[in-house]
Amino acid sequence: MNKRKLGNSDLWVTELGLGCMSIGTEEKTAREIIETALDEGINYFDTADLYDFGENEKIVGAALKEVREKVIIATKVGNRWKSDRTGWSWDPSKSYIKEAVKQSLKRLNTDYIDLYQLHGGTIEDSIDETIEAFEELKSEGFIRYYGISSIRPNVIREYVKKSQLVSVMMQYSILDRRPEEEVLPILHEHGISVVTRGPLAKGLLSDKMLEKVSQKGYQDYSRKELLDVLPALKDKLAADRSFTEIALQYNLAHPAVATVIAGASSPEQVRSNARSVRSQPLTEEEVTIIKETSKAATYKEHR
């Protein structure tokens, strides 16, 4: 599988990464999914301390222990579970980040984290303090690089201006093109890679597309609009290839994108996504058709 350089780091990530949130807590099944990803050549595994109260990190760490030096583990910090586990609070403080990383390292059963990401962020945060925490962890050898997971343009701009982050994880797909106008250009200009999530838009951008359309619609699309635009896109683009291929290749067509993170709840889903990423890249004409048929959009909230 092709690899791309992650920002200004020395990490080379496969064009498809495994989003581990959906692998579940049944260890045998979860391990099969991860091992299938390894068999398909995937080297990037994304988790978070929030997932399954930390159990996800444990499963990921155990499954990757024997190949630790060959893979890239990305995890996240900032959401703090309440003691009764009924919810979580936001805590981007230096003291919490520096304590939380120790717990993640223990659960992952590793001495270092390749990419440590802030799991959110607001403009009201003490951003300088958060950056200081990440820089100290980097100098102390606990993490190799850091990034943020955010859809807030104002927060992203602050980190671009003040920090040495190498990546930003964000939702991006044919049905959610909000990053294109405001965020992707500035990140590409500064050599910061984008790690995309939600590329299949909750299954709407798969061959089961019409089965996934809900009454609520999706993002800026109403139900009626989805029932119009999805068949139109398929008719124009997916005659000889799966719609999953079109969706994943659309993300990879943008020069700011380093890797697409797709979740999987079965080994076959991993194999299908891997086939899609190995398929023929979109032509300029196909990208143009997608942009003309779908909606361009901007961020209206979370600025």
PDB file of C-alpha atoms in Angstrom, residues 3 11 18 42 72 84-85 87 105 107 130 149 168 177 203 222 224 275:
ATOM      1  CA  LYS A   3       2.579   5.663   1.950  1.00  0.00           C
ATOM      2  CA  LEU A  11       6.526   9.221   9.771  1.00  0.00           C
ATOM      3  CA  LEU A  18      -7.574   1.732  10.650  1.00  0.00           C
ATOM      4  CA  ILE A  42      -1.832  -0.880   6.785  1.00  0.00           C
ATOM      5  CA  ILE A  72       2.416   3.943  13.748  1.00  0.00           C
ATOM      6  CA  ASP A  84     -18.995   7.070  37.527  1.00  0.00           C
ATOM      7  CA  ARG A  85     -18.432   6.835  33.737  1.00  0.00           C
ATOM      8  CA  GLY A  87     -19.941  11.130  30.773  1.00  0.00           C
ATOM      9  CA  LEU A 105       1.431   4.319  27.424  1.00  0.00           C
ATOM     10  CA  ARG A 107      -2.580   0.600  28.318  1.00  0.00           C
ATOM     11  CA  THR A 130      -1.461  22.730  25.886  1.00  0.00           C
ATOM     12  CA  SER A 149      -8.302  16.430  16.064  1.00  0.00           C
ATOM     13  CA  VAL A 168      -4.855  17.752  11.921  1.00  0.00           C
ATOM     14  CA  ARG A 177     -16.663  19.379   1.971  1.00  0.00           C
ATOM     15  CA  GLY A 203     -22.321   4.528   4.935  1.00  0.00           C
ATOM     16  CA  SER A 222     -31.948  17.068   3.507  1.00  0.00           C
ATOM     17  CA  LYS A 224     -34.740  14.616  -0.376  1.00  0.00           C
ATOM     18  CA  ARG A 275      -9.017  -2.634  -2.233  1.00  0.00           C
TER      19      ARG A 275
END
